GROMACS .gro file of C-alpha atoms in nm:
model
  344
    1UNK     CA    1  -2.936   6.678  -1.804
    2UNK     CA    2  -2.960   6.699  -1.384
    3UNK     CA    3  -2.787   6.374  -1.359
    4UNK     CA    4  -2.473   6.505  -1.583
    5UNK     CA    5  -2.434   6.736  -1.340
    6UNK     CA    6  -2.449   6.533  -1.050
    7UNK     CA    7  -2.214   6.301  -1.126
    8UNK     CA    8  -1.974   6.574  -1.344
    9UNK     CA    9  -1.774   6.588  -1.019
   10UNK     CA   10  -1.708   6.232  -0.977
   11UNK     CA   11  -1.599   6.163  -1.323
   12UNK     CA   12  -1.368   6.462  -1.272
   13UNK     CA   13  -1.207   6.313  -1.005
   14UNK     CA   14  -1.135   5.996  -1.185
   15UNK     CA   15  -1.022   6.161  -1.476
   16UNK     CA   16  -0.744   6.351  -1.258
   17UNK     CA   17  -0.910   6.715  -1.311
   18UNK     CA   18  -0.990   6.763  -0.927
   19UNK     CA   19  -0.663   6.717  -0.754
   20UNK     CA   20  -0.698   6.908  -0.414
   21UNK     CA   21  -1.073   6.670  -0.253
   22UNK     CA   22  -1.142   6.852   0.085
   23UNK     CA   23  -1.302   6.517   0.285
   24UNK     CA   24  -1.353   6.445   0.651
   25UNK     CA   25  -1.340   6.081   0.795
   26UNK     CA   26  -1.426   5.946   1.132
   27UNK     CA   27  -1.413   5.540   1.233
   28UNK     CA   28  -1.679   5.407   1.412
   29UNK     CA   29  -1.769   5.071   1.586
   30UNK     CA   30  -2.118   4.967   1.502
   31UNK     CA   31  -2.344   4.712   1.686
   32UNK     CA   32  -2.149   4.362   1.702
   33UNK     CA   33  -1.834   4.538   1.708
   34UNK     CA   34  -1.828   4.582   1.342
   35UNK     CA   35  -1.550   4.884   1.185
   36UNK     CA   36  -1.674   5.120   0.979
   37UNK     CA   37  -1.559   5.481   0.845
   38UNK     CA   38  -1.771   5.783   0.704
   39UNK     CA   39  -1.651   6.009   0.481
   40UNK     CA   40  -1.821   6.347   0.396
   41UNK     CA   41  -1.728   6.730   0.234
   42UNK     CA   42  -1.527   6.908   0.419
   43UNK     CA   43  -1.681   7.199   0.575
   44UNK     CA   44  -2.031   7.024   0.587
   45UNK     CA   45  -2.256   6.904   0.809
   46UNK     CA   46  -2.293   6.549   0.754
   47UNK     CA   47  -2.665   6.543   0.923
   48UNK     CA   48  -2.781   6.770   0.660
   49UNK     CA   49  -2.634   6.533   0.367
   50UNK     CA   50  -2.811   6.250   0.189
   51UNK     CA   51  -2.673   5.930   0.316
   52UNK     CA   52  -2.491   5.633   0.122
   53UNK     CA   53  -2.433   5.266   0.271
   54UNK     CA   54  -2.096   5.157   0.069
   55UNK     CA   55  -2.046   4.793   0.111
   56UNK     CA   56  -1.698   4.714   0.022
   57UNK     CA   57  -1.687   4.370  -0.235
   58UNK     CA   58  -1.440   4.044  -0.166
   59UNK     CA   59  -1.065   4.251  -0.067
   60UNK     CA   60  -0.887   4.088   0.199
   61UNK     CA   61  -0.818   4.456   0.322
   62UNK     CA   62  -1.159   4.552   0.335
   63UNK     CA   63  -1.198   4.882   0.448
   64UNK     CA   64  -0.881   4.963   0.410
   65UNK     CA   65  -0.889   4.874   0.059
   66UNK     CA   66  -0.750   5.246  -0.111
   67UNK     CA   67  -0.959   5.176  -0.411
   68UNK     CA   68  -1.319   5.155  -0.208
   69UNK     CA   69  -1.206   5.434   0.022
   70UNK     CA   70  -1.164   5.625  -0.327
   71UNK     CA   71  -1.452   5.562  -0.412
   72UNK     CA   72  -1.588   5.640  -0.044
   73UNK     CA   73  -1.408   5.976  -0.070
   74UNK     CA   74  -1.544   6.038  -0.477
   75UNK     CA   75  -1.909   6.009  -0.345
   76UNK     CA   76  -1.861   6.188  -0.064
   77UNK     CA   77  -1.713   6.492  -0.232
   78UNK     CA   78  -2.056   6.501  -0.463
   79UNK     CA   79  -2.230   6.615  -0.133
   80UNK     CA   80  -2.320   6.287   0.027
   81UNK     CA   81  -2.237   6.127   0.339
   82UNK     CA   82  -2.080   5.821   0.287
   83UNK     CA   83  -2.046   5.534   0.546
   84UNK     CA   84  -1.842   5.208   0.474
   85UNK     CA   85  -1.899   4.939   0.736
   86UNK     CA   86  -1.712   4.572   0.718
   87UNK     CA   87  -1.812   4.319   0.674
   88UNK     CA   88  -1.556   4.034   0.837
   89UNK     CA   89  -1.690   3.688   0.620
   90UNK     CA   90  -1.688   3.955   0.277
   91UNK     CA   91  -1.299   4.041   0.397
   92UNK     CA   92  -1.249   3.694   0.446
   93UNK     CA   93  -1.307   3.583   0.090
   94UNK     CA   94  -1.621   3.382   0.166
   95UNK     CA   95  -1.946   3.336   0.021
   96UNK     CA   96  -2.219   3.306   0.271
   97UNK     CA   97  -2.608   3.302   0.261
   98UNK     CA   98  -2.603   3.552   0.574
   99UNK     CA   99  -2.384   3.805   0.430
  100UNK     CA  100  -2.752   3.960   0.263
  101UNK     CA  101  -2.877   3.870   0.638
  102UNK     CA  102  -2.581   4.095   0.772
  103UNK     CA  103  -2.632   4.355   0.480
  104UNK     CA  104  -2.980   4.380   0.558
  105UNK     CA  105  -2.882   4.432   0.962
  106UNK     CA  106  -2.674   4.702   0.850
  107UNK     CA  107  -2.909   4.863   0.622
  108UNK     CA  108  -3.180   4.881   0.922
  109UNK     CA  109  -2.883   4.993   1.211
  110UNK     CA  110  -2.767   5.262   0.924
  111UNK     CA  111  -3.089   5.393   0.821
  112UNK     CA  112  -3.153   5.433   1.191
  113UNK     CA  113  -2.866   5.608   1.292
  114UNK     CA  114  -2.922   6.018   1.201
  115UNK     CA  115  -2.558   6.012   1.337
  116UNK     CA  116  -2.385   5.994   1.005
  117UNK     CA  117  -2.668   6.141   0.780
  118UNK     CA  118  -2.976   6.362   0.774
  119UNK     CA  119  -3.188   6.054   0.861
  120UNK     CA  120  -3.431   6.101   0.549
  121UNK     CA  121  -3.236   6.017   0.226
  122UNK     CA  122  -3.059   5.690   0.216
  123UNK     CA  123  -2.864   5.486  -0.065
  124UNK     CA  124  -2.709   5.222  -0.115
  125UNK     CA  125  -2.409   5.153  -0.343
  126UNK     CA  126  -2.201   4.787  -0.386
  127UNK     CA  127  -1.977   4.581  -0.653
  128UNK     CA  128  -2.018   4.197  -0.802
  129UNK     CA  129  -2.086   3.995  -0.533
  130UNK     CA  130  -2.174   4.270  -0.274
  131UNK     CA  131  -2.417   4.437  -0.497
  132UNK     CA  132  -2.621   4.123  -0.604
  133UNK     CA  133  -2.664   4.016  -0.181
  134UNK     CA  134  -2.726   4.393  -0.144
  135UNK     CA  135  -3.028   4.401  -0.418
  136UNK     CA  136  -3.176   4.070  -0.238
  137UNK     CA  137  -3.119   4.228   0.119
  138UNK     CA  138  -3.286   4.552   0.015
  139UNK     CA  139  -3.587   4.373  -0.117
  140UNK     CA  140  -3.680   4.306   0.201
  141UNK     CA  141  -4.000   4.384   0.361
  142UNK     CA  142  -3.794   4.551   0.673
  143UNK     CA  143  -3.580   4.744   0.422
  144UNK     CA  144  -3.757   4.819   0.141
  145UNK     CA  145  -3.908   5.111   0.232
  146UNK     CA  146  -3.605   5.252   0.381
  147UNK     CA  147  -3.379   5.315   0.112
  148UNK     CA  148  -3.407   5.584  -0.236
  149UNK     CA  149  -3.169   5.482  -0.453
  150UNK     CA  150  -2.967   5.177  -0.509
  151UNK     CA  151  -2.609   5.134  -0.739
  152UNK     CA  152  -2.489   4.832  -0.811
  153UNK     CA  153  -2.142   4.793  -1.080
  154UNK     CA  154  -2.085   4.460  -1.172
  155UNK     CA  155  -2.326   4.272  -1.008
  156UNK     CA  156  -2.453   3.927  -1.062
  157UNK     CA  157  -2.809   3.818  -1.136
  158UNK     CA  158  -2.829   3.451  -1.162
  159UNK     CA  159  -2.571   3.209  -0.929
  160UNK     CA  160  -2.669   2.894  -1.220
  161UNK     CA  161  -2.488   3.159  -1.505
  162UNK     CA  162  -2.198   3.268  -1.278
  163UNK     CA  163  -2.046   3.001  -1.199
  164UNK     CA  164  -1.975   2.868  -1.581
  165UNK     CA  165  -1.807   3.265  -1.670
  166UNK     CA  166  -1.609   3.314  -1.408
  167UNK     CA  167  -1.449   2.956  -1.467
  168UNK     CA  168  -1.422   3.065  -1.856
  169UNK     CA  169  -1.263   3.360  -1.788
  170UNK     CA  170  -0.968   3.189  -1.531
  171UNK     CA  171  -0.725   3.343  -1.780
  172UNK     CA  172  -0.787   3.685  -1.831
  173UNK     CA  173  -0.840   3.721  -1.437
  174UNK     CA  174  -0.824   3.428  -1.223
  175UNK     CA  175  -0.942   3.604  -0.904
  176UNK     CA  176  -1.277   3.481  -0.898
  177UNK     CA  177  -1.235   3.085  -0.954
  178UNK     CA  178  -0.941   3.129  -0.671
  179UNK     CA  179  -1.218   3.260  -0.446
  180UNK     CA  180  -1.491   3.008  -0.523
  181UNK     CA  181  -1.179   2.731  -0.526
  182UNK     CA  182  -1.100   2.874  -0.214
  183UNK     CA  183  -1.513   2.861  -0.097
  184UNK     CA  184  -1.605   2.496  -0.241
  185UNK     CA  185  -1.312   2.289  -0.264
  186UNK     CA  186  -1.467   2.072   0.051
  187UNK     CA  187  -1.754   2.028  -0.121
  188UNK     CA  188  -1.569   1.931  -0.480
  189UNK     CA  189  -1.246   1.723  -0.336
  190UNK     CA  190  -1.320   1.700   0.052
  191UNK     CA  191  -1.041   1.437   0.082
  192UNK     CA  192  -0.775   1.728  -0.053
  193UNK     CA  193  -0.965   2.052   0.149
  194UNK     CA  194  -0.750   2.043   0.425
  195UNK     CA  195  -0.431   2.089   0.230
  196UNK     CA  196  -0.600   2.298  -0.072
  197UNK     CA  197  -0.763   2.539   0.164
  198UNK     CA  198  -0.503   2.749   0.270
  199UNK     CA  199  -0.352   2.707  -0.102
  200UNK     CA  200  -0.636   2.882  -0.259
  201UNK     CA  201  -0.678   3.140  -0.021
  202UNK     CA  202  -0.337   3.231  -0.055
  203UNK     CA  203  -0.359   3.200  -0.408
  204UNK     CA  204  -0.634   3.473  -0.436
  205UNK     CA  205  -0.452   3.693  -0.136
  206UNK     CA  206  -0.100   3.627  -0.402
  207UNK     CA  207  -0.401   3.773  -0.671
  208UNK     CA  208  -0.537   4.111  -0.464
  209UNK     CA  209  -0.200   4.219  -0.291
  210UNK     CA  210   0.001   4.158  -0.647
  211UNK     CA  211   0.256   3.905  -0.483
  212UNK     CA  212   0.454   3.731  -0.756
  213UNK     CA  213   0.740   3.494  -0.733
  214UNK     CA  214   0.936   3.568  -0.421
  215UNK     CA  215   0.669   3.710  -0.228
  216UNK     CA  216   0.393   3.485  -0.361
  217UNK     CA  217   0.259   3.246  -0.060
  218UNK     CA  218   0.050   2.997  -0.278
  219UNK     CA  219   0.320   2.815  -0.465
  220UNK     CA  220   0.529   2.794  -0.107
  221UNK     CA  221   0.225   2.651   0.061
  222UNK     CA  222   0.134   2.421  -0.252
  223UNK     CA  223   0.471   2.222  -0.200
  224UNK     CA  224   0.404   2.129   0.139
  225UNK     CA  225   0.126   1.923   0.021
  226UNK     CA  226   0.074   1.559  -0.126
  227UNK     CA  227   0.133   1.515  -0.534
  228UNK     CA  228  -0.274   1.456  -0.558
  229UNK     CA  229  -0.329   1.783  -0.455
  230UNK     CA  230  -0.031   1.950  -0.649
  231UNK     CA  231  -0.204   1.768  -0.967
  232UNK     CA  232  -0.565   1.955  -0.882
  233UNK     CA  233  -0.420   2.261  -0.873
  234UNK     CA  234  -0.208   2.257  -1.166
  235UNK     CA  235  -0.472   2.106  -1.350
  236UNK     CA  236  -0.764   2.371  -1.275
  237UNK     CA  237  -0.475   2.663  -1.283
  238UNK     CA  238  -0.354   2.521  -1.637
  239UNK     CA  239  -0.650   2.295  -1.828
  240UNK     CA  240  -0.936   2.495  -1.956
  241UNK     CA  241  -1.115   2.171  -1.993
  242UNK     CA  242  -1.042   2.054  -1.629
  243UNK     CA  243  -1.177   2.382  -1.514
  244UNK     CA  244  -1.507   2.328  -1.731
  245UNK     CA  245  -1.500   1.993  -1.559
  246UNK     CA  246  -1.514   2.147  -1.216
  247UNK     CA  247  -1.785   2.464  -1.294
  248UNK     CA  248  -2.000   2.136  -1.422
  249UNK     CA  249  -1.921   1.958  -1.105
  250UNK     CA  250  -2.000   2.257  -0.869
  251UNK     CA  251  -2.342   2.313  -1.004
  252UNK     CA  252  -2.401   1.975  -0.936
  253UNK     CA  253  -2.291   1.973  -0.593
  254UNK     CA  254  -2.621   2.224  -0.510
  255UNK     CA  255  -2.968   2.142  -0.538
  256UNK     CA  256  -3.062   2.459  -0.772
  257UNK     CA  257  -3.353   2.603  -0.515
  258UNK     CA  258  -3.004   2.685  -0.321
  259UNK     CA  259  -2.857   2.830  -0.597
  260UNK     CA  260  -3.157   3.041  -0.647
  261UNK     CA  261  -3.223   3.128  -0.340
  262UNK     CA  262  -2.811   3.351  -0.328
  263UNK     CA  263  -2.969   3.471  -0.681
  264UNK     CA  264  -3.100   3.835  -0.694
  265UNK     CA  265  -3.316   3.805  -1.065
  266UNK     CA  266  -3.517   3.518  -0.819
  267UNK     CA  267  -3.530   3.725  -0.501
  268UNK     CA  268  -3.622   4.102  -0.594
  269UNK     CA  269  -3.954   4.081  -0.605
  270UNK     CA  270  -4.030   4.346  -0.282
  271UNK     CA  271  -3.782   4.587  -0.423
  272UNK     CA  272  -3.919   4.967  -0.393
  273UNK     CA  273  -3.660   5.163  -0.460
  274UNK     CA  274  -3.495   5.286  -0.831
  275UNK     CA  275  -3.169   5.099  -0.948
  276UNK     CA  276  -2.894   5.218  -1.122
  277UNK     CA  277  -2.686   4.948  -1.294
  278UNK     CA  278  -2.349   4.979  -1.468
  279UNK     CA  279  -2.093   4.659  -1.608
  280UNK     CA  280  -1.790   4.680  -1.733
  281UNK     CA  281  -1.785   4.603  -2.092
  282UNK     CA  282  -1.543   4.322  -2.118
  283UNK     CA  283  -1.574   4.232  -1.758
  284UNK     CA  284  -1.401   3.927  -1.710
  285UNK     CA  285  -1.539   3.825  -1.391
  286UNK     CA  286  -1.903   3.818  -1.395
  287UNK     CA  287  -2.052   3.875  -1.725
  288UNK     CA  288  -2.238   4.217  -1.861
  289UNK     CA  289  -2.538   3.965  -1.959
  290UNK     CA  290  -2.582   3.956  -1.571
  291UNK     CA  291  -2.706   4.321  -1.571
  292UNK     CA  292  -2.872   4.276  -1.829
  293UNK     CA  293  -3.059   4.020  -1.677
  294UNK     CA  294  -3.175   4.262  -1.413
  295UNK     CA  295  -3.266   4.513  -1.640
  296UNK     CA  296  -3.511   4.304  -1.816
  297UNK     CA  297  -3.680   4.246  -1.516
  298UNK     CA  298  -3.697   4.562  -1.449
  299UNK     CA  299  -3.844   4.640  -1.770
  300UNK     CA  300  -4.112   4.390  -1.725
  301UNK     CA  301  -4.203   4.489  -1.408
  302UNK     CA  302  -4.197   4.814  -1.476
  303UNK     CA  303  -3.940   4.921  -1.229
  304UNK     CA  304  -3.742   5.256  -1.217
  305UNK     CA  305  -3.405   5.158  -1.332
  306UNK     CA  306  -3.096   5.237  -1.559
  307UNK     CA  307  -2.910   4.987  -1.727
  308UNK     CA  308  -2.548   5.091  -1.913
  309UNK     CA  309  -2.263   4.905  -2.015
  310UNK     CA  310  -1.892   5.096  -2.010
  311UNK     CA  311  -1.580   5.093  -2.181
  312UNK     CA  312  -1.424   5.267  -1.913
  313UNK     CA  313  -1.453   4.978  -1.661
  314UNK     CA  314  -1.348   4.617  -1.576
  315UNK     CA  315  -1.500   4.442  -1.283
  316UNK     CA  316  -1.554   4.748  -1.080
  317UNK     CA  317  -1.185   4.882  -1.139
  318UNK     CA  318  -1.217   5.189  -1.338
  319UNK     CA  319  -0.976   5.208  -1.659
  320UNK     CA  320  -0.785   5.598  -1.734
  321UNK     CA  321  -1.065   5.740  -1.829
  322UNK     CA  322  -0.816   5.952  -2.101
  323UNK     CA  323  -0.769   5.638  -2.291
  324UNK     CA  324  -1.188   5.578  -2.272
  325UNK     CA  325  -1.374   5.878  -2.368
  326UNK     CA  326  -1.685   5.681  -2.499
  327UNK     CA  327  -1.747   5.472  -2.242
  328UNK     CA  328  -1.787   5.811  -1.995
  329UNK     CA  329  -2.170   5.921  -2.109
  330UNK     CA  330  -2.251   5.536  -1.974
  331UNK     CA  331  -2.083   5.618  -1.588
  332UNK     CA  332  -2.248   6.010  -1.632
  333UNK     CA  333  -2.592   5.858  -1.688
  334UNK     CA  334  -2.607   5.640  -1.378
  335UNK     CA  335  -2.397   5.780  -1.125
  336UNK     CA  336  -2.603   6.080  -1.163
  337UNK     CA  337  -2.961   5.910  -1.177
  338UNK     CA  338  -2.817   5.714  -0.858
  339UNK     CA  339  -2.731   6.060  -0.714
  340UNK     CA  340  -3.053   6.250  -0.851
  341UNK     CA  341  -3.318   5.934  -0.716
  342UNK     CA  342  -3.118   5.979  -0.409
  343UNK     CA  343  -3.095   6.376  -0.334
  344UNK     CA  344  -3.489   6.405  -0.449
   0.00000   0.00000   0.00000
């Protein structure tokens, strides 16, 4: 029953009951010049509050994405301190091996830092791609012990069954292939990756910002280039085969002990800390089955964890929660077990 009542306020929030949220924010520069913002209660003192690391996912605005300082803002009024560092290469759109390397950085400079917290309780709390490199970083001998509750919504398990969903998904959101497009298209067609390169990006940028027609940049950029690379993209942004084609051909391009290595269900083995997982029910992104993934392993290694599925979200976007009543008990249950591991 404790964790309904942690995580009551949040779901108010979302639900439009709380309209007046009292919050402070500062910016801060971190070590290697990296931006970052904390949020906590107004009225508080933020060195008496339990901390939360909130690692923004792939937005070209980053930080200044509205929906994760929401969300920065929404934890924070639930009596946490909430800091949101950036991450430039995660801005940028691109998957890298030392993003969990940087993650981990910032979990040890964060945890350090009684600046922004009360230096004792410490969480962290990430989306899809962000929350599967966070769950690998925070296995980590040098952060394991560190942290008391991790969150992760949306997050993937295994790179080998990513790859194939988000490529069968292209047409209910496209997002995701334009970002790995936009990631391996030198490895896949390195004769057309100079031209494609900026197409893609754009392409996913035309995606996040919700540029269409005249204000689109993709299409503009796309007929600048040579008919063989015009005929790639129409083919993988039209031909459901042709994009089954490519998944196939991008697994191949890896040796799997690569693809393993990015993959948290092969890399979580020095976790300590309880998790809290929640997927969107019809995520189109990366698939429900990846939690559940985790949450078998969990199970079998007997690890404190929740596991819930919700109607109420998408890939980390949350739907009007008016219009989803049953999938709120799934977002009650672990936002407040994340909160309640965290504040114990």
């Amino acid at each position: 029953m404790r964790q309904y009542l942690l995580s009551f306020p949040l779901i108010s929030l979302y639900g439009g009951l709380i309209k007046n949220k009292k919050i402070q924010s500062e910016s801060l520069t971190l070590k290697n010049k990296r931006r970052a913002s904390v949020y906590w209660p107004a009225g508080k003192n933020r060195n008496k509050l339990p901390g939360i690391y909130l690692q923004h996912g792939m937005s070209i605005l980053g930080i200044d994405d509205q929906r994760i300082i929401d969300l920065a803002e929404n934890l924070a009024y639930c009596g946490f301190s909430v800091i949101l560092p950036e991450l430039v290469e995660v801005r940028g759109l691109l998957l890298k091996a030392e993003t969990v390397d940087h993650i981990e950085e910032l979990g040890i400079e964060l945890s350090d830092n009684q600046l922004w917290y009360d230096g004792k309780r410490f969480g962290y709390f990430s989306v899809s791609f962000s929350g599967g490199m966070g769950l690998i970083a925070f296995s980590r001998p040098k952060l394991a012990e560190r942290v008391s509750s991790i969150m992760a919504v949306g997050a993937y398990s295994d790179f080998l069954d990513t790859f194939p969903f988000v490529f069968e998904n292209y047409d209910v959101d496209n997002y995701g292939v334009l970002v790995l497009l936009y990631n391996l298209i030198n490895r896949l067609e390195p004769k057309l990756a100079s031209e494609l390169l900026p197409v893609f990006y754009e392409a996913a940028v035309d995606n996040a910002l919700l540029r269409t027609k005249e204000t689109a940049k993709a299409p503009v950029l796309l007929k600048k280039t040579k008919k063989v690379s015009q005929d790639f993209y129409h083919k993988v942004t039209t031909s459901t085969s042709f994009r089954e084609e490519v998944a196939k051909r991008m697994l191949a391009s890896y040796d799997t002990s690569i693809l393993k290595a990015f993959s948290p269900y092969h890399n979580i083995k020095g976790l300590k800390a309880p998790v809290s997982l929640l997927h969107g029910e019809t995520d189109p992104v990366i698939s429900p089955k990846e939690s559940e993934k985790l949450a078998d392993y969990f199970q079998e290694k007997n690890h404190k964890f929740i596991f819930r599925t919700s109607s109420a979200l998408v890939h980390g976007d949350q739907l009007p929660l008016h219009t989803q009543i049953a999938g709120i008990p799934a977002l009650l249950q672990t936002f407040g077990s994340f909160f309640k591991w965290l504040k114990n």
